[in-house]
Short mmCIF file of C-alpha atoms and ligand atoms in Angstrom, two decimals:
data_model
loop_
_atom_site.label_atom_id
_atom_site.label_comp_id
_atom_site.label_asym_id
_atom_site.label_seq_id
_atom_site.Cartn_x
_atom_site.Cartn_y
_atom_site.Cartn_z
CA MET A 1 5.59 6.39 -27.88
CA ALA A 2 9.17 6.57 -29.13
CA VAL A 3 10.89 3.24 -29.52
CA VAL A 4 14.08 3.24 -27.46
CA ALA A 5 16.99 1.67 -29.33
CA LYS A 6 19.01 -0.51 -26.98
CA PRO A 7 22.44 -1.71 -27.98
CA GLN A 8 22.46 -5.49 -28.26
CA SER A 9 25.34 -6.39 -25.98
CA LYS A 10 26.80 -9.87 -26.13
CA ASN A 11 28.16 -9.33 -22.64
CA LYS A 12 25.68 -10.76 -20.12
CA ARG A 13 26.56 -8.27 -17.38
CA VAL A 14 26.19 -5.32 -19.76
CA ALA A 15 22.91 -6.61 -21.19
CA GLU A 16 21.47 -7.03 -17.68
CA PHE A 17 22.80 -3.68 -16.58
CA LEU A 18 21.10 -1.86 -19.45
CA ALA A 19 17.86 -3.85 -19.22
CA SER A 20 16.27 -1.86 -16.38
CA PRO A 21 16.58 1.64 -14.87
CA ARG A 22 19.71 2.11 -12.78
CA LYS A 23 19.30 3.04 -9.13
CA MET A 24 21.60 4.89 -6.76
CA LEU A 25 23.70 3.34 -3.99
CA ILE A 26 22.88 4.64 -0.51
CA ASN A 27 23.73 2.83 2.73
CA GLY A 28 24.49 -0.42 0.91
CA GLN A 29 21.11 -0.47 -0.87
CA TRP A 30 20.18 0.24 -4.49
CA VAL A 31 17.35 2.74 -4.26
CA ALA A 32 15.28 5.02 -6.51
CA SER A 33 15.65 8.77 -6.04
CA ALA A 34 13.52 10.37 -3.31
CA SER A 35 11.71 12.41 -5.98
CA GLY A 36 11.23 9.36 -8.23
CA LYS A 37 12.88 11.32 -11.05
CA THR A 38 15.19 9.72 -13.60
CA PHE A 39 17.31 11.00 -16.48
CA ALA A 40 18.59 9.37 -19.66
CA ALA A 41 22.12 8.06 -20.20
CA ILE A 42 22.83 8.79 -23.87
CA ASN A 43 25.05 6.91 -26.32
CA PRO A 44 27.07 9.71 -27.97
CA ALA A 45 27.83 7.57 -31.03
CA THR A 46 24.11 7.55 -31.93
CA GLY A 47 22.37 10.11 -29.74
CA GLU A 48 20.09 7.33 -28.50
CA GLU A 49 19.14 6.47 -24.95
CA LEU A 50 21.04 3.65 -23.24
CA VAL A 51 19.04 3.44 -20.01
CA GLN A 52 17.28 5.65 -17.47
CA VAL A 53 19.18 6.55 -14.30
CA ALA A 54 17.86 7.67 -10.89
CA GLU A 55 18.30 11.43 -10.59
CA GLY A 56 19.58 12.42 -7.17
CA ASP A 57 19.11 15.85 -5.64
CA LYS A 58 19.35 17.42 -2.19
CA ALA A 59 17.09 14.85 -0.44
CA ASP A 60 19.19 11.95 -1.75
CA ILE A 61 22.46 13.69 -0.88
CA ASP A 62 21.15 14.23 2.66
CA LYS A 63 20.38 10.50 2.97
CA ALA A 64 23.76 9.53 1.55
CA VAL A 65 25.63 11.91 3.87
CA ALA A 66 23.72 10.55 6.88
CA ALA A 67 24.65 6.99 5.84
CA ALA A 68 28.30 7.92 5.37
CA ARG A 69 28.34 9.74 8.73
CA LYS A 70 26.90 6.71 10.52
CA ALA A 71 29.36 4.35 8.81
CA PHE A 72 32.23 6.64 9.76
CA ASP A 73 31.23 7.39 13.36
CA SER A 74 29.77 4.13 14.53
CA GLY A 75 29.81 1.53 11.75
CA PRO A 76 32.17 -1.43 11.35
CA TRP A 77 34.41 0.74 9.13
CA ARG A 78 35.70 2.61 12.17
CA LYS A 79 36.96 -0.56 13.84
CA MET A 80 38.29 -2.18 10.70
CA ARG A 81 42.05 -2.74 10.83
CA PRO A 82 44.23 -1.24 8.09
CA ASN A 83 45.09 -4.65 6.62
CA GLU A 84 41.38 -5.40 6.27
CA ARG A 85 41.00 -2.22 4.23
CA THR A 86 43.95 -3.40 2.14
CA LYS A 87 42.23 -6.72 1.46
CA LEU A 88 38.96 -5.03 0.48
CA LEU A 89 40.69 -2.63 -1.93
CA TRP A 90 42.70 -5.46 -3.46
CA LYS A 91 39.56 -7.58 -3.81
CA LEU A 92 37.92 -4.67 -5.59
CA SER A 93 40.85 -4.44 -8.02
CA GLU A 94 40.43 -8.14 -8.78
CA LEU A 95 36.72 -7.69 -9.42
CA VAL A 96 37.47 -4.75 -11.73
CA LEU A 97 39.83 -6.96 -13.76
CA ALA A 98 37.40 -9.89 -13.73
CA ASN A 99 34.73 -7.57 -15.18
CA ALA A 100 37.07 -5.62 -17.46
CA ASP A 101 35.09 -6.28 -20.64
CA ALA A 102 31.78 -5.23 -19.10
CA LEU A 103 33.24 -2.07 -17.56
CA ALA A 104 35.02 -1.13 -20.80
CA GLU A 105 31.87 -1.66 -22.85
CA ILE A 106 29.76 0.45 -20.51
CA GLU A 107 32.45 3.16 -20.57
CA SER A 108 32.62 3.11 -24.36
CA LEU A 109 28.82 3.21 -24.77
CA ASP A 110 28.28 5.98 -22.23
CA ASN A 111 31.31 8.20 -22.95
CA GLY A 112 32.02 7.39 -26.60
CA LYS A 113 35.70 6.45 -26.21
CA PRO A 114 37.14 3.44 -28.08
CA PHE A 115 36.41 0.15 -26.28
CA THR A 116 40.02 -0.95 -26.82
CA ILE A 117 41.29 2.17 -25.03
CA ALA A 118 38.68 1.90 -22.27
CA ARG A 119 39.91 -1.63 -21.56
CA ALA A 120 43.65 -0.98 -21.86
CA VAL A 121 43.74 2.43 -20.17
CA ASP A 122 40.63 3.22 -18.14
CA VAL A 123 39.87 -0.21 -16.69
CA ALA A 124 43.52 -1.23 -16.26
CA GLY A 125 44.30 2.16 -14.66
CA THR A 126 41.35 1.75 -12.32
CA ALA A 127 42.57 -1.64 -11.10
CA GLU A 128 46.12 -0.29 -10.65
CA GLN A 129 44.81 2.64 -8.62
CA PHE A 130 43.01 0.34 -6.17
CA GLN A 131 46.08 -1.91 -5.95
CA TYR A 132 48.50 0.94 -5.24
CA MET A 133 46.19 2.48 -2.64
CA ALA A 134 45.54 -0.94 -1.06
CA GLY A 135 49.20 -0.80 -0.04
CA TRP A 136 48.82 2.64 1.52
CA ALA A 137 46.19 1.53 4.02
CA THR A 138 48.89 -0.17 6.13
CA LYS A 139 51.50 2.57 5.76
CA ILE A 140 49.85 5.56 7.37
CA ASP A 141 51.70 6.62 10.51
CA GLY A 142 52.70 9.51 12.76
CA ARG A 143 55.84 10.75 14.49
CA THR A 144 57.12 10.90 18.06
CA MET A 145 58.83 13.99 19.43
CA THR A 146 61.00 14.85 22.39
CA LEU A 147 59.49 18.12 23.58
CA SER A 148 61.25 21.01 25.31
CA THR A 149 58.77 21.16 28.21
CA PRO A 150 60.17 18.95 30.96
CA GLY A 151 58.16 15.84 31.82
CA THR A 152 56.37 15.64 28.48
CA PHE A 153 56.61 13.88 25.19
CA GLY A 154 54.56 14.24 22.06
CA TYR A 155 53.37 12.13 19.17
CA THR A 156 51.14 12.58 16.17
CA LEU A 157 48.28 10.44 14.91
CA ARG A 158 47.29 10.57 11.26
CA GLU A 159 43.53 10.10 11.15
CA PRO A 160 40.96 10.05 8.32
CA VAL A 161 39.21 13.33 7.52
CA GLY A 162 35.73 11.81 7.83
CA VAL A 163 32.91 12.11 5.29
CA CYS A 164 34.15 13.05 1.82
CA GLY A 165 32.08 14.35 -1.10
CA GLN A 166 33.64 13.51 -4.45
CA ILE A 167 32.41 15.11 -7.68
CA ILE A 168 33.84 13.74 -10.91
CA PRO A 169 33.75 14.61 -14.63
CA TRP A 170 32.70 12.75 -17.76
CA ASN A 171 35.99 12.35 -19.65
CA PHE A 172 37.36 9.35 -17.66
CA PRO A 173 34.28 8.41 -15.63
CA LEU A 174 35.56 5.12 -14.19
CA MET A 175 39.18 6.13 -13.70
CA MET A 176 38.23 9.41 -12.01
CA ALA A 177 36.02 7.44 -9.63
CA ALA A 178 39.04 5.24 -8.79
CA TRP A 179 41.43 8.19 -8.37
CA LYS A 180 38.99 9.64 -5.85
CA LEU A 181 37.69 6.55 -4.04
CA ALA A 182 40.93 4.60 -3.63
CA PRO A 183 42.91 7.04 -1.43
CA ALA A 184 39.83 8.09 0.55
CA LEU A 185 39.03 4.47 1.42
CA ALA A 186 42.65 3.50 2.06
CA ALA A 187 42.83 6.25 4.68
CA GLY A 188 39.58 5.12 6.34
CA ASN A 189 37.14 7.79 5.12
CA CYS A 190 33.52 7.32 3.98
CA VAL A 191 32.42 8.70 0.65
CA ILE A 192 29.54 10.13 -1.35
CA LEU A 193 30.51 10.00 -5.03
CA LYS A 194 28.63 12.05 -7.61
CA PRO A 195 29.38 11.00 -11.18
CA ALA A 196 28.85 13.45 -14.05
CA GLU A 197 25.32 13.56 -15.47
CA GLN A 198 26.68 12.78 -18.95
CA THR A 199 28.34 9.52 -17.83
CA PRO A 200 26.88 7.96 -14.67
CA LEU A 201 26.99 4.30 -15.73
CA SER A 202 30.51 2.97 -15.07
CA ALA A 203 30.55 4.41 -11.52
CA LEU A 204 27.26 2.60 -10.86
CA MET A 205 28.70 -0.67 -12.18
CA LEU A 206 31.76 -0.07 -9.99
CA GLY A 207 29.30 0.37 -7.09
CA GLU A 208 28.02 -3.16 -7.73
CA LEU A 209 31.60 -4.45 -7.51
CA ILE A 210 32.21 -2.44 -4.31
CA MET A 211 29.24 -4.23 -2.75
CA GLU A 212 30.45 -7.60 -4.10
CA ALA A 213 33.88 -6.95 -2.57
CA GLY A 214 32.24 -6.60 0.85
CA PHE A 215 32.64 -2.93 1.80
CA PRO A 216 30.28 -2.22 4.74
CA ALA A 217 27.02 -0.33 4.08
CA GLY A 218 27.39 3.46 3.94
CA VAL A 219 31.15 3.48 3.33
CA VAL A 220 30.65 4.22 -0.39
CA ASN A 221 27.47 5.94 -1.57
CA ILE A 222 26.97 6.79 -5.25
CA VAL A 223 24.42 9.45 -6.16
CA PRO A 224 24.05 10.31 -9.85
CA GLY A 225 22.49 13.68 -10.66
CA TYR A 226 23.11 17.14 -12.06
CA GLY A 227 25.79 19.54 -10.88
CA GLU A 228 23.51 22.43 -9.95
CA THR A 229 21.34 20.17 -7.77
CA ALA A 230 23.10 17.05 -6.43
CA GLY A 231 26.62 18.50 -6.86
CA ALA A 232 25.74 21.79 -5.18
CA ALA A 233 23.99 19.98 -2.29
CA LEU A 234 27.08 17.84 -1.73
CA SER A 235 29.66 20.63 -1.91
CA GLY A 236 27.59 22.84 0.42
CA HIS A 237 26.58 20.13 2.91
CA LYS A 238 27.36 21.03 6.53
CA ASP A 239 28.11 17.43 7.56
CA VAL A 240 30.67 16.78 4.82
CA ASN A 241 34.27 17.26 5.94
CA LYS A 242 36.03 17.32 2.60
CA VAL A 243 35.14 17.86 -1.03
CA ALA A 244 37.28 16.62 -3.91
CA PHE A 245 36.42 17.78 -7.40
CA THR A 246 37.66 17.23 -10.93
CA GLY A 247 36.18 19.37 -13.69
CA SER A 248 36.22 22.86 -15.14
CA THR A 249 38.01 25.76 -13.44
CA GLU A 250 34.74 27.69 -13.51
CA VAL A 251 32.87 25.04 -11.49
CA GLY A 252 35.93 24.53 -9.26
CA LYS A 253 35.56 28.12 -8.11
CA ILE A 254 31.84 27.61 -7.39
CA ILE A 255 32.65 24.50 -5.36
CA MET A 256 35.28 26.27 -3.34
CA LYS A 257 32.76 28.96 -2.39
CA ALA A 258 30.11 26.38 -1.51
CA ALA A 259 32.65 24.51 0.64
CA SER A 260 33.52 27.61 2.62
CA GLY A 261 30.29 27.42 4.69
CA ASN A 262 31.77 24.83 7.05
CA LEU A 263 35.38 25.22 5.82
CA LYS A 264 35.55 21.81 4.18
CA LYS A 265 38.96 20.66 3.11
CA VAL A 266 39.02 21.19 -0.65
CA THR A 267 41.02 19.59 -3.43
CA LEU A 268 40.45 20.59 -7.05
CA GLU A 269 41.79 19.18 -10.30
CA LEU A 270 40.79 21.65 -12.99
CA GLY A 271 41.35 22.74 -16.56
CA GLY A 272 44.47 23.16 -18.61
CA LYS A 273 45.93 24.51 -21.83
CA ALA A 274 49.18 22.60 -21.92
CA PRO A 275 52.16 23.72 -23.97
CA ASN A 276 53.86 20.85 -25.82
CA VAL A 277 57.28 21.97 -27.03
CA VAL A 278 59.23 20.28 -29.85
CA PHE A 279 62.88 21.23 -30.43
CA SER A 280 64.61 20.54 -33.73
CA ASP A 281 67.12 18.23 -32.05
CA ALA A 282 64.32 15.87 -30.92
CA ASP A 283 63.58 12.50 -32.48
CA LEU A 284 61.05 14.19 -34.75
CA GLY A 285 59.18 10.97 -35.60
CA ALA A 286 58.58 10.26 -31.92
CA ALA A 287 57.77 13.91 -31.21
CA THR A 288 55.21 14.06 -34.04
CA ALA A 289 53.51 10.83 -32.93
CA GLY A 290 53.66 12.12 -29.35
CA ALA A 291 52.10 15.45 -30.32
CA ALA A 292 49.24 13.62 -32.06
CA MET A 293 48.62 11.39 -29.05
CA ALA A 294 48.93 14.39 -26.68
CA ILE A 295 45.95 16.13 -28.31
CA PHE A 296 43.84 13.39 -29.92
CA PHE A 297 43.83 10.85 -27.07
CA ASN A 298 40.28 10.58 -25.66
CA GLN A 299 39.03 12.89 -28.48
CA GLY A 300 41.04 15.68 -26.84
CA GLN A 301 38.72 15.65 -23.82
CA VAL A 302 41.64 15.56 -21.41
CA CYS A 303 42.49 18.32 -18.94
CA CYS A 304 46.21 17.82 -19.56
CA ALA A 305 45.91 17.53 -23.39
CA GLY A 306 48.86 19.02 -25.30
CA SER A 307 46.61 21.62 -26.91
CA ARG A 308 49.25 24.29 -27.63
CA LEU A 309 51.98 22.84 -29.83
CA TYR A 310 55.18 24.93 -30.08
CA VAL A 311 57.69 23.70 -32.69
CA GLU A 312 61.16 25.16 -33.30
CA LYS A 313 60.87 27.15 -36.54
CA LYS A 314 63.13 25.08 -38.78
CA SER A 315 61.19 21.87 -38.00
CA PHE A 316 57.71 23.41 -37.97
CA ASP A 317 56.63 22.21 -41.43
CA THR A 318 57.98 18.69 -40.86
CA VAL A 319 56.31 18.20 -37.49
CA VAL A 320 53.03 19.92 -38.33
CA GLY A 321 52.87 18.12 -41.69
CA GLY A 322 53.31 14.79 -39.89
CA LEU A 323 50.71 15.75 -37.33
CA CYS A 324 48.21 16.58 -40.09
CA ASP A 325 48.87 13.21 -41.76
CA ALA A 326 48.25 11.47 -38.44
CA ALA A 327 45.01 13.45 -37.96
CA LYS A 328 43.76 12.63 -41.47
CA ASN A 329 44.49 8.93 -41.08
CA MET A 330 42.76 8.40 -37.75
CA LYS A 331 39.77 6.10 -37.97
CA ILE A 332 36.67 7.93 -36.75
CA ALA A 333 34.02 5.44 -35.63
CA PRO A 334 31.71 4.49 -32.76
CA GLY A 335 33.77 3.42 -29.75
CA MET A 336 32.56 -0.19 -29.95
CA ASP A 337 34.02 -0.56 -33.48
CA PRO A 338 37.31 -2.45 -32.89
CA THR A 339 39.10 -0.24 -35.46
CA CYS A 340 37.97 3.03 -33.80
CA GLN A 341 40.75 5.51 -32.98
CA ILE A 342 38.58 8.60 -32.51
CA GLY A 343 35.11 8.19 -31.05
CA PRO A 344 32.36 10.80 -30.69
CA LEU A 345 32.58 13.67 -28.23
CA VAL A 346 30.62 13.03 -25.06
CA SER A 347 27.52 15.08 -25.84
CA ASP A 348 25.72 17.30 -28.30
CA GLU A 349 26.54 20.24 -26.03
CA GLN A 350 30.25 19.44 -26.15
CA LEU A 351 30.15 19.09 -29.95
CA THR A 352 28.51 22.52 -30.25
CA ARG A 353 31.07 23.99 -27.85
CA VAL A 354 34.10 22.62 -29.72
CA ALA A 355 32.66 23.60 -33.12
CA GLY A 356 31.99 27.12 -31.82
CA PHE A 357 35.60 27.56 -30.66
CA VAL A 358 36.96 26.50 -34.05
CA GLU A 359 34.51 28.67 -36.02
CA ARG A 360 35.43 31.73 -33.97
CA GLY A 361 39.13 30.84 -34.33
CA LYS A 362 38.83 30.68 -38.12
CA LYS A 363 37.02 34.03 -38.16
CA ALA A 364 39.85 35.50 -36.08
CA GLY A 365 42.36 34.37 -38.73
CA ALA A 366 43.37 30.82 -37.80
CA THR A 367 43.76 28.24 -40.60
CA ALA A 368 42.47 24.70 -40.20
CA LEU A 369 45.13 22.62 -42.02
CA VAL A 370 43.05 19.55 -41.37
CA GLY A 371 39.61 18.99 -39.81
CA GLY A 372 37.92 22.13 -38.57
CA GLU A 373 34.36 20.81 -38.67
CA PRO A 374 32.04 18.14 -37.28
CA VAL A 375 31.89 14.85 -39.16
CA GLY A 376 28.13 15.22 -39.73
CA GLY A 377 25.51 12.47 -39.83
CA GLY A 378 24.47 10.81 -36.56
CA GLY A 379 26.45 10.99 -33.33
CA TYR A 380 28.63 13.74 -31.87
CA PHE A 381 31.77 13.23 -33.97
CA TYR A 382 34.29 16.02 -34.59
CA LYS A 383 37.25 15.75 -36.96
CA PRO A 384 40.78 15.86 -35.51
CA THR A 385 41.85 19.44 -36.17
CA VAL A 386 45.16 21.28 -36.55
CA LEU A 387 45.00 25.09 -36.45
CA THR A 388 47.91 27.30 -37.58
CA ASN A 389 48.35 31.05 -38.20
CA VAL A 390 47.30 31.62 -34.63
CA LYS A 391 48.24 34.56 -32.43
CA HIS A 392 48.90 34.33 -28.73
CA ASP A 393 45.88 36.43 -27.76
CA MET A 394 43.31 34.42 -29.76
CA GLU A 395 40.57 32.59 -27.89
CA VAL A 396 41.62 29.23 -29.42
CA VAL A 397 45.11 29.71 -27.98
CA ARG A 398 44.03 30.94 -24.55
CA ASP A 399 40.88 28.94 -23.67
CA GLU A 400 40.48 25.25 -22.97
CA ILE A 401 38.59 23.75 -25.95
CA PHE A 402 38.39 20.19 -24.55
CA GLY A 403 38.17 18.58 -27.97
CA PRO A 404 40.51 17.21 -30.68
CA VAL A 405 41.83 20.64 -31.63
CA VAL A 406 45.48 21.69 -31.42
CA VAL A 407 46.91 25.14 -32.14
CA ALA A 408 50.44 24.99 -33.59
CA SER A 409 52.95 27.88 -33.48
CA PRO A 410 56.62 28.13 -34.47
CA PHE A 411 59.25 29.51 -32.06
CA ASP A 412 62.93 30.42 -32.31
CA ASP A 413 63.79 31.98 -28.95
CA LEU A 414 63.81 29.85 -25.81
CA ASP A 415 63.10 32.66 -23.34
CA GLU A 416 60.20 33.96 -25.38
CA LEU A 417 58.87 30.42 -25.71
CA ALA A 418 58.95 29.92 -21.92
CA ARG A 419 57.22 33.26 -21.43
CA GLN A 420 54.42 32.36 -23.85
CA ALA A 421 54.08 28.83 -22.49
CA ASN A 422 53.56 30.25 -18.99
CA ASP A 423 51.34 33.15 -20.04
CA THR A 424 48.07 31.42 -19.14
CA PRO A 425 46.00 31.16 -15.97
CA TYR A 426 46.38 27.38 -16.23
CA GLY A 427 49.33 25.25 -15.09
CA LEU A 428 48.41 21.60 -15.21
CA SER A 429 50.96 19.99 -17.52
CA ALA A 430 53.51 20.49 -20.28
CA GLY A 431 55.55 18.44 -22.75
CA ILE A 432 59.15 18.80 -23.97
CA TRP A 433 60.72 16.91 -26.87
CA THR A 434 64.51 17.19 -27.27
CA SER A 435 67.66 15.06 -27.26
CA ASP A 436 69.55 17.74 -25.29
CA ILE A 437 69.19 16.70 -21.68
CA LYS A 438 70.42 20.07 -20.36
CA LYS A 439 67.82 21.94 -22.36
CA ALA A 440 65.09 19.53 -21.24
CA HIS A 441 65.78 19.93 -17.53
CA SER A 442 66.34 23.65 -17.80
CA LEU A 443 62.96 24.20 -19.49
CA ALA A 444 61.23 21.73 -17.14
CA GLY A 445 62.38 23.94 -14.28
CA LYS A 446 60.98 27.06 -15.94
CA LEU A 447 57.52 25.75 -16.88
CA GLN A 448 54.74 26.50 -14.41
CA ALA A 449 52.98 23.14 -14.47
CA GLY A 450 52.14 20.34 -12.05
CA THR A 451 53.45 17.70 -14.48
CA VAL A 452 56.16 18.00 -17.15
CA TRP A 453 56.64 15.12 -19.58
CA ILE A 454 60.04 14.89 -21.33
CA ASN A 455 60.10 12.83 -24.54
CA CYS A 456 56.78 11.27 -23.62
CA TYR A 457 53.23 12.45 -22.92
CA ASN A 458 50.18 11.34 -20.93
CA VAL A 459 52.22 8.96 -18.80
CA PHE A 460 50.35 8.38 -15.55
CA ASP A 461 51.23 6.21 -12.61
CA PRO A 462 49.48 5.83 -9.24
CA HIS A 463 52.86 6.65 -7.65
CA LEU A 464 53.11 10.04 -9.45
CA PRO A 465 51.35 13.05 -7.94
CA PHE A 466 49.04 14.81 -10.39
CA GLY A 467 47.59 18.29 -10.02
CA GLY A 468 47.78 21.89 -11.06
CA TYR A 469 49.77 25.07 -10.58
CA LYS A 470 47.82 28.35 -10.69
CA GLU A 471 44.13 28.03 -11.69
CA SER A 472 44.54 24.37 -12.66
CA GLY A 473 43.88 23.23 -9.14
CA LEU A 474 44.53 22.77 -5.46
CA GLY A 475 46.28 19.77 -3.93
CA ARG A 476 47.41 16.59 -5.66
CA GLU A 477 45.86 13.30 -6.62
CA MET A 478 47.74 10.00 -6.44
CA GLY A 479 51.20 9.34 -5.06
CA PRO A 480 52.00 9.71 -1.37
CA GLU A 481 50.89 13.36 -1.71
CA VAL A 482 47.19 12.49 -1.97
CA MET A 483 47.28 10.79 1.43
CA GLU A 484 47.94 14.20 3.01
CA HIS A 485 44.57 15.33 1.67
CA TYR A 486 42.60 12.36 2.98
CA THR A 487 44.10 12.40 6.47
CA GLN A 488 44.48 14.97 9.22
CA VAL A 489 47.09 15.19 11.94
CA LYS A 490 46.41 15.09 15.64
CA ALA A 491 49.19 16.13 18.02
CA VAL A 492 49.04 14.31 21.37
CA VAL A 493 51.03 15.58 24.34
CA VAL A 494 51.69 13.35 27.33
CA GLY A 495 52.63 15.02 30.61
CA GLY A 496 53.69 13.79 34.05
CA MET A 497 56.55 11.73 32.70
P1 ADP B 501 31.80 20.32 -17.98
O1 ADP B 501 31.53 21.80 -18.04
O2 ADP B 501 32.89 19.91 -18.88
O3 ADP B 501 30.58 19.45 -18.05
P2 ADP B 501 31.88 20.55 -15.17
O4 ADP B 501 33.01 21.13 -14.45
O5 ADP B 501 30.64 21.38 -15.36
O6 ADP B 501 32.40 20.05 -16.55
O7 ADP B 501 31.40 19.19 -14.48
C1 ADP B 501 32.20 18.36 -13.70
C2 ADP B 501 31.37 17.82 -12.55
O8 ADP B 501 30.94 18.92 -11.75
C3 ADP B 501 30.11 17.08 -12.95
O9 ADP B 501 29.92 15.98 -12.07
C4 ADP B 501 29.02 18.12 -12.73
O10 ADP B 501 27.76 17.56 -12.47
C5 ADP B 501 29.55 18.84 -11.52
N1 ADP B 501 29.03 20.21 -11.33
C6 ADP B 501 28.67 21.10 -12.29
N2 ADP B 501 28.21 22.24 -11.72
C7 ADP B 501 28.28 22.08 -10.38
C8 ADP B 501 27.96 22.90 -9.24
N3 ADP B 501 27.46 24.12 -9.38
N4 ADP B 501 28.19 22.40 -8.01
C9 ADP B 501 28.70 21.16 -7.84
N5 ADP B 501 29.00 20.34 -8.87
C10 ADP B 501 28.82 20.78 -10.12
#
């Protein structure tokens, strides 16, 4: 029998968590899957197994939906006052912070990202999300209207949607769970969360904290499993009122079809191929560092990554040269190494995918100024890569690579630049670097993207709506906007006045 290599964690919670197979959370209980099946959580820095995880499929989704339905229709959740939901969400944020090291370590081991980033960005962002949404629970209200029909008046009630299925990806496993759970719970919904099969662990640890915080049984159910089985069962389930998904555009379209059976409300946060535009009048040092962060953050596995860099012609060599230096100097290491700046990609499959894109790009005429190949040896590491000599119709320029690979092109005409930047089915985000405020706002108005960053990149805030134009999505996450998607409006008319 193969000897399973377990990481020797110094963190007691992590060591205990990885010591025995992880179960799923249904109706407030940690249970094995109905089939008894499990699957392996893999450490992408080594390719070794971390722990076995219960593998949910249709039978488990059915149980979880029934539990959520009961909690929504007749459980204590229904009667809970808004300020009690606030307190629970705030308590959860405190538990997230109290367990920040354990959550960050699990995230780093399961996803590959640097521990330091997991702690400073993923865990901190998760706590902030619960805190911001804790405030929303007490701020949901309706309107009153004077109606034209004599003897009547009207008002609206803003009510929760009901049972929500939430399907999340592997690039920010914990933070995506928080972006989905926090608004749903603030508005009074019940949830079935399906983490990605590549990274189920941090959502399961969050489930432990949800139970510790005191959420009633059935309000949050967490069912790990594969997309084609558990994910499909959830998105097609007749007793689920809403499905929220983050992942590829391709799967987003499948989910939308599956949801049409009972016309679930659907929100989708999908892929991107973001243009990041640097003008010569920008602070070029900041723009170069920003361009590096825009593509290499999280190993480039970010839907809003600045993956198409456009630099004004006269500054092209300076900016791209600086970007290549940054790429060369990044420390590639396992995420738990405190000096790590670039960890492994999430999986062998993702490594093969990214390498395939770059190989085909090179064959089509692109030049890899730096990187352009896997690191080799153990683990799923890929070198930070800068491609030039690219043409607008090449696959590497048009398709989402979802790895540390940027394509860089020079431009000299603003209108042509805007045309090229928008000539993509995607529209998630964009970046602009310039010291000319008129130019910045003018281009921001022209770009078809749900988020435009000016002289910054990857700035997120729970108060900012995030989502896509065109095939990058439907609806918005975060900000007041997300509350529209987790509530529905009832108009009440009173007669006989
Ligand atoms: P990637 O291709 O990068 O792995 P996906 O969009 O396939 O990203 O995965 C995002 C999430 O969608 C994961 O939780 C995955 O299990 C789920 N998923 C994949 N296929 C389906 C499907 N057919 N129905 C529902 N969920 C799915």
